[in-house]
Coordinates of C-alpha atoms and ligand atoms in Angstrom, one line a residue:
M1 CA -72.8 -18.5 241.1
H2 CA -71.5 -19.7 237.7
W3 CA -69.7 -23.1 238.1
Q4 CA -66.0 -22.7 237.8
G5 CA -64.7 -26.3 237.5
V6 CA -63.4 -28.5 240.3
I7 CA -60.1 -26.8 241.0
R8 CA -61.7 -23.4 241.6
H9 CA -64.5 -24.9 243.6
Y10 CA -62.7 -27.5 245.7
G11 CA -59.1 -26.2 245.4
R12 CA -58.5 -25.9 249.1
F13 CA -58.6 -29.8 249.2
F14 CA -56.0 -30.1 246.4
T15 CA -52.3 -29.3 245.9
F16 CA -52.1 -25.5 245.2
V17 CA -52.2 -24.6 241.4
P18 CA -51.8 -20.8 240.6
D19 CA -55.0 -19.6 239.2
E20 CA -53.5 -18.5 235.9
A21 CA -52.2 -22.1 235.3
V22 CA -55.7 -23.6 235.8
I23 CA -56.7 -25.6 232.7
T24 CA -60.4 -26.3 233.0
L25 CA -63.4 -27.2 230.8
L26 CA -65.7 -26.5 233.8
E27 CA -65.7 -30.2 234.6
G28 CA -67.6 -31.6 237.7
N29 CA -70.9 -30.5 239.2
T30 CA -72.5 -33.5 237.5
P31 CA -76.1 -34.4 238.6
L32 CA -76.8 -36.9 241.3
I33 CA -79.9 -38.4 239.8
P34 CA -82.5 -40.2 242.1
A35 CA -83.4 -43.6 240.4
P36 CA -86.6 -44.7 242.3
A37 CA -87.9 -46.9 239.5
L38 CA -84.7 -48.7 239.2
A39 CA -84.5 -49.0 243.0
R40 CA -88.0 -50.7 243.1
R41 CA -86.7 -53.2 240.5
I42 CA -83.3 -54.1 241.9
A43 CA -82.9 -53.0 245.5
P44 CA -86.5 -52.4 246.8
G45 CA -86.8 -50.0 249.8
T46 CA -83.5 -48.3 249.3
E47 CA -82.8 -44.8 248.1
L48 CA -80.7 -45.2 245.0
Y49 CA -78.9 -42.3 243.3
L50 CA -76.8 -42.2 240.1
K51 CA -73.8 -39.9 239.9
Y52 CA -73.9 -39.3 236.1
E53 CA -70.3 -38.7 235.3
G54 CA -71.1 -39.0 231.5
L55 CA -72.1 -35.4 231.7
N56 CA -68.5 -34.1 232.2
P57 CA -67.0 -32.2 229.2
T58 CA -65.5 -35.2 227.5
G59 CA -68.1 -37.6 228.7
S60 CA -66.4 -39.3 231.6
F61 CA -65.2 -38.9 235.2
K62 CA -61.6 -38.6 233.9
D63 CA -62.0 -34.9 233.4
R64 CA -62.0 -34.3 237.2
G65 CA -58.5 -35.7 237.4
M66 CA -57.3 -34.4 234.1
T67 CA -57.9 -30.8 235.0
M68 CA -55.5 -31.2 238.0
A69 CA -52.9 -33.3 236.2
V70 CA -52.7 -31.0 233.1
S71 CA -52.8 -27.8 235.2
K72 CA -50.0 -29.0 237.4
A73 CA -48.0 -30.1 234.3
K74 CA -48.5 -26.7 232.7
A75 CA -47.6 -24.9 236.0
D76 CA -44.4 -27.0 236.2
G77 CA -43.4 -26.1 232.7
S78 CA -44.1 -29.3 230.9
D79 CA -45.1 -29.1 227.2
S80 CA -46.5 -32.6 226.6
V81 CA -48.5 -35.3 228.3
I82 CA -48.6 -39.1 227.8
C83 CA -51.1 -41.8 228.8
A84 CA -52.1 -45.4 228.2
S85 CA -55.9 -45.7 227.9
T86 CA -58.8 -47.9 227.3
G87 CA -60.3 -44.8 225.8
N88 CA -61.7 -42.3 228.3
T89 CA -58.3 -41.2 229.8
S90 CA -56.9 -40.6 226.3
A91 CA -60.1 -38.6 225.2
S92 CA -59.7 -36.4 228.3
A93 CA -56.0 -36.0 228.1
A94 CA -56.3 -35.0 224.5
A95 CA -58.9 -32.4 225.2
Y96 CA -57.1 -30.9 228.2
A97 CA -53.8 -30.8 226.5
A98 CA -55.4 -29.0 223.5
R99 CA -56.8 -26.4 225.8
A100 CA -53.4 -26.0 227.5
G101 CA -51.6 -25.7 224.2
M102 CA -49.6 -28.9 225.0
K103 CA -49.0 -32.1 223.0
A104 CA -50.7 -35.3 223.9
F105 CA -49.4 -38.8 223.2
V106 CA -51.9 -41.6 223.8
L107 CA -51.3 -45.4 223.7
I108 CA -54.4 -47.5 223.3
P109 CA -55.0 -51.3 222.8
E110 CA -55.5 -51.8 219.1
G111 CA -59.1 -52.5 218.1
K112 CA -60.3 -52.5 221.7
I113 CA -61.5 -49.1 222.5
A114 CA -65.0 -47.7 221.8
L115 CA -65.3 -45.6 218.6
G116 CA -66.5 -42.4 220.4
K117 CA -63.4 -42.4 222.5
L118 CA -61.0 -42.9 219.6
S119 CA -62.7 -40.1 217.7
Q120 CA -62.2 -37.8 220.6
A121 CA -58.4 -38.4 220.9
M122 CA -58.2 -37.9 217.2
I123 CA -60.2 -34.7 216.8
H124 CA -58.3 -33.0 219.6
G125 CA -55.1 -33.6 217.7
A126 CA -53.4 -36.2 220.0
Q127 CA -50.7 -38.5 218.6
V128 CA -52.5 -41.8 218.8
L129 CA -50.4 -45.0 219.0
Q130 CA -52.4 -48.2 218.7
V131 CA -50.5 -51.0 220.6
L132 CA -50.7 -54.5 219.4
G133 CA -51.3 -55.6 223.0
N134 CA -53.6 -54.7 225.9
F135 CA -53.9 -51.7 228.3
D136 CA -51.4 -53.2 230.7
D137 CA -48.8 -53.4 227.9
A138 CA -49.5 -49.8 227.0
L139 CA -49.2 -48.7 230.6
S140 CA -45.7 -50.3 230.9
L141 CA -44.6 -48.5 227.8
V142 CA -45.8 -45.0 228.9
K143 CA -44.3 -45.5 232.4
E144 CA -41.0 -46.2 230.8
V145 CA -41.1 -43.3 228.4
S146 CA -42.2 -40.8 230.9
S147 CA -39.6 -41.9 233.4
K148 CA -36.8 -41.3 230.9
Y149 CA -38.0 -38.4 228.6
P150 CA -39.5 -35.0 229.3
V151 CA -43.1 -35.8 229.1
T152 CA -45.7 -35.8 231.9
L153 CA -47.5 -39.1 232.7
V154 CA -51.3 -38.4 233.2
N155 CA -52.5 -41.9 234.1
S156 CA -53.9 -42.1 237.6
L157 CA -50.3 -43.0 238.8
N158 CA -50.0 -39.2 238.6
P159 CA -51.2 -38.2 242.1
Y160 CA -52.9 -35.0 240.9
R161 CA -55.3 -37.2 238.9
I162 CA -56.5 -38.9 242.1
E163 CA -56.7 -35.5 243.9
G164 CA -59.0 -34.1 241.2
Q165 CA -61.2 -37.2 241.1
K166 CA -61.9 -36.9 244.9
S167 CA -64.2 -34.0 244.0
A168 CA -67.0 -36.5 243.0
A169 CA -67.2 -37.7 246.6
F170 CA -67.3 -34.1 247.8
E171 CA -70.2 -33.3 245.4
I172 CA -72.1 -36.3 246.6
V173 CA -71.8 -35.3 250.3
D174 CA -72.7 -31.8 249.4
A175 CA -75.8 -33.0 247.6
L176 CA -77.0 -35.5 250.2
G177 CA -75.8 -33.7 253.3
D178 CA -73.8 -36.7 254.4
A179 CA -72.1 -39.8 252.9
P180 CA -74.3 -42.6 251.6
D181 CA -74.4 -46.0 253.2
Y182 CA -72.9 -47.5 250.1
H183 CA -70.9 -46.3 247.2
I184 CA -70.9 -48.6 244.2
L185 CA -68.6 -48.3 241.2
P186 CA -66.7 -50.2 238.5
V187 CA -63.0 -50.9 239.0
G188 CA -60.5 -51.0 236.2
N189 CA -57.1 -49.6 236.9
A190 CA -58.5 -48.8 240.4
G191 CA -57.7 -45.1 240.5
N192 CA -61.3 -44.0 240.9
I193 CA -62.2 -46.2 243.9
T194 CA -58.9 -44.9 245.5
A195 CA -60.0 -41.3 244.8
Y196 CA -63.5 -41.6 246.1
W197 CA -62.3 -43.2 249.3
A198 CA -59.7 -40.5 249.8
G199 CA -62.3 -37.9 249.1
Y200 CA -64.9 -39.3 251.5
K201 CA -62.2 -39.6 254.3
E202 CA -60.9 -36.1 253.7
Y203 CA -64.4 -34.5 253.7
R204 CA -65.3 -36.2 257.0
A205 CA -62.0 -35.1 258.5
A206 CA -62.9 -31.6 257.4
G207 CA -66.3 -31.9 259.3
K208 CA -68.4 -32.0 256.1
S209 CA -69.9 -35.4 256.7
K210 CA -70.5 -37.5 259.8
R211 CA -69.9 -40.9 258.3
L212 CA -68.2 -42.9 255.6
P213 CA -69.7 -45.2 253.0
A214 CA -68.8 -48.8 252.5
M215 CA -67.1 -49.0 249.0
L216 CA -68.5 -51.7 246.7
G217 CA -66.2 -52.2 243.7
W218 CA -67.1 -54.2 240.6
Q219 CA -64.8 -55.8 238.1
A220 CA -65.8 -57.7 234.9
E221 CA -65.4 -61.5 235.2
G222 CA -62.9 -61.7 232.4
A223 CA -60.8 -58.9 233.9
A224 CA -61.1 -59.3 237.7
P225 CA -57.5 -59.5 239.0
I226 CA -58.3 -58.0 242.4
V227 CA -61.2 -60.5 242.9
R228 CA -59.0 -63.5 241.8
G229 CA -56.0 -62.3 243.7
A230 CA -53.6 -62.5 240.7
P231 CA -53.0 -60.4 237.5
V232 CA -54.9 -61.5 234.5
A233 CA -52.6 -62.0 231.4
K234 CA -55.3 -61.7 228.8
P235 CA -58.2 -59.7 230.2
E236 CA -61.5 -59.8 228.1
T237 CA -64.8 -58.1 228.6
V238 CA -67.4 -56.3 226.6
A239 CA -66.9 -53.4 229.0
T240 CA -63.6 -52.4 227.2
A241 CA -63.0 -49.4 229.6
I242 CA -62.3 -51.9 232.4
R243 CA -60.4 -54.5 230.3
I244 CA -57.4 -54.4 232.6
G245 CA -55.4 -57.3 234.0
N246 CA -53.0 -55.6 236.4
P247 CA -54.4 -52.4 237.9
A248 CA -51.9 -49.7 238.9
S249 CA -53.8 -48.8 242.2
W250 CA -54.4 -52.4 243.2
K251 CA -53.2 -52.0 246.8
Q252 CA -55.1 -48.8 247.3
A253 CA -58.3 -50.3 246.0
E254 CA -57.9 -53.2 248.5
A255 CA -57.3 -50.6 251.2
A256 CA -60.4 -48.7 250.3
R257 CA -62.4 -52.0 250.4
D258 CA -61.0 -53.1 253.7
E259 CA -61.0 -49.8 255.6
S260 CA -64.5 -49.1 254.5
G261 CA -65.9 -52.5 255.3
G262 CA -66.8 -52.9 251.7
L263 CA -66.1 -55.5 249.0
I264 CA -64.7 -55.9 245.4
R265 CA -66.5 -58.6 243.4
M266 CA -67.2 -59.4 239.8
V267 CA -70.1 -59.5 237.4
S268 CA -70.3 -61.3 234.0
D269 CA -70.6 -59.6 230.6
A270 CA -74.2 -60.8 230.4
E271 CA -74.9 -59.1 233.8
I272 CA -73.2 -55.9 232.7
L273 CA -75.3 -55.8 229.5
E274 CA -78.5 -56.5 231.3
A275 CA -77.8 -53.6 233.7
Y276 CA -76.8 -51.3 230.8
K277 CA -80.1 -51.8 229.1
M278 CA -82.1 -51.7 232.3
V279 CA -80.8 -48.3 233.4
A280 CA -81.4 -46.9 230.0
E281 CA -84.9 -48.3 229.7
T282 CA -86.0 -47.7 233.3
E283 CA -84.5 -44.2 234.1
G284 CA -83.6 -42.7 230.7
I285 CA -80.0 -42.6 231.5
F286 CA -77.5 -43.8 228.9
C287 CA -74.1 -45.0 230.3
E288 CA -71.4 -47.1 228.7
P289 CA -71.1 -50.8 229.5
A290 CA -68.3 -50.4 232.1
S291 CA -70.4 -47.9 234.0
A292 CA -73.3 -50.4 234.2
A293 CA -71.0 -52.8 236.1
S294 CA -72.0 -50.7 239.2
I295 CA -75.7 -51.3 238.5
A296 CA -75.0 -55.0 237.8
G297 CA -73.4 -55.2 241.2
V298 CA -76.5 -53.7 242.9
I299 CA -78.6 -56.3 241.0
K300 CA -76.5 -59.1 242.3
L301 CA -76.4 -57.9 245.9
G302 CA -80.2 -57.1 245.7
T303 CA -80.8 -60.8 244.9
E304 CA -78.7 -61.7 247.9
R305 CA -80.8 -59.4 250.1
F306 CA -77.6 -57.5 251.0
F307 CA -79.3 -54.0 251.3
Q308 CA -81.8 -52.9 254.0
A309 CA -84.8 -50.6 253.6
G310 CA -83.9 -47.0 254.0
Q311 CA -80.3 -47.3 253.1
R312 CA -78.8 -44.8 250.7
L313 CA -76.9 -46.1 247.7
V314 CA -74.9 -44.1 245.2
C315 CA -73.7 -45.7 241.9
T316 CA -71.2 -43.8 239.8
L317 CA -72.0 -44.0 236.1
T318 CA -68.5 -43.3 235.0
G319 CA -69.0 -42.6 231.2
H320 CA -71.6 -41.6 228.7
G321 CA -73.3 -44.2 226.6
L322 CA -72.7 -42.3 223.4
K323 CA -69.0 -43.2 223.7
D324 CA -69.9 -46.7 222.6
P325 CA -72.7 -46.6 220.0
D326 CA -71.7 -50.0 218.7
N327 CA -72.6 -51.8 221.9
A328 CA -75.9 -49.8 222.3
I329 CA -77.0 -50.8 218.7
A330 CA -75.9 -54.5 219.3
Q331 CA -78.1 -54.6 222.5
S332 CA -81.1 -53.0 221.1
V333 CA -84.1 -53.8 218.7
A334 CA -83.1 -52.8 215.2
P335 CA -85.1 -50.0 213.5
V336 CA -87.9 -51.1 211.0
T337 CA -87.4 -49.9 207.5
I338 CA -90.6 -49.0 205.6
P339 CA -91.7 -47.2 202.4
P340 CA -93.1 -43.6 203.1
V341 CA -96.6 -44.8 203.3
L342 CA -99.1 -44.0 206.1
G343 CA -100.6 -47.5 206.0
D344 CA -97.3 -49.1 206.9
V345 CA -96.7 -46.7 209.7
L346 CA -100.1 -47.3 211.2
R347 CA -99.8 -51.1 210.8
I348 CA -96.4 -51.1 212.6
L349 CA -97.5 -48.8 215.4
G350 CA -100.6 -50.9 216.0
F351 CA -103.2 -48.2 215.4
Ligands
F0G1 N1 -65.5 -46.7 233.9 C1 -65.0 -46.1 232.8 C2 -66.0 -45.6 231.8 C3 -63.7 -46.0 232.5 O1 -63.2 -45.4 231.5 C4 -62.8 -46.5 233.5 C5 -61.3 -46.5 233.3 C6 -63.3 -47.1 234.7 C7 -64.7 -47.2 234.8 C8 -62.5 -47.7 235.7 O2 -61.9 -46.7 236.5 O3 -59.5 -47.3 236.1 O4 -60.2 -45.7 237.9 O5 -60.7 -48.1 238.1 N2 -60.8 -46.1 232.3 C9 -59.3 -45.9 232.1 C10 -59.1 -45.3 230.8 C11 -58.5 -47.1 232.4 O6 -57.9 -45.4 230.2 O7 -59.9 -44.5 230.3 P1 -60.5 -46.9 237.2

């Protein structure tokens, strides 16, 4: 059957939304791609899968939550949404609001979001405010505005965002027939690790799986408040999507870690960029730097001999690499410029 989006497919696990209020771009149903070559390099003997969330309609996992948050806002009579964002949430909010005929207001840290994401918010007609501060400053502002004025907050503090994002865990269990041994993902504002863990638990309670994965979350070294146990006032990382110093779902992320017997650790920018190139070159999959924090985490644990042969690992690749062309170009070999002459082509190709 034609895919109908996460609400129509998994709606029985979500708060009820009347069908006529459903705002969907047919998000979800993303591929769970086996990555045997990458597994041989970084975690030999394991079965490694990549949940490629970059293939959602706006290029990130945020669409799973945004369909629920915007549909519910619409159903409840709201005419506008607001969010703080490192880029992907704003892109998704702008697109879903456009489709709903609602206004979107987005607050982003000035100069610190990837160009593709900024272009998305702009083309969908959102009112974009660049804050001379970081994501955490922007989040404080939108919390205040939405608590006092008639506009719906669509950051992951909105419980419907988390509900929709659970669908990724459902899809993984549906694809594998059970939960994996480990689920590995980047952690920024910590909504996604919260959502996956809720999804895995709910699906098992519904008899859809026999077991639960251990959740392995990864922060960037310069933006690792959960790992360090204290907010980071000036978070910095090349992975701008997770450049967050005081995550909204901090406690829920710790609960996911502890209940699942998992961990939340950190990787350096150099490790993130190495993983970013490796997954692109080894498996032909282009993700954004923040997404590669999950791969960097597997590399780190692989060198510590953390995994055992036969174990199943799922890494979420949270966003598409095309979101952030600047980083891709900066990390790659520059094109060679030549005159339109056959001899030059042959010389350079080595024929
Ligand atoms: N990966 C990407 C590509 C993201 O955009 C985000 C979060 C994360 C990972 C972390 O997920 O916040 O649920 O822990 N981006 C938010 C945004 C903050 O505004 O787009 P999280």
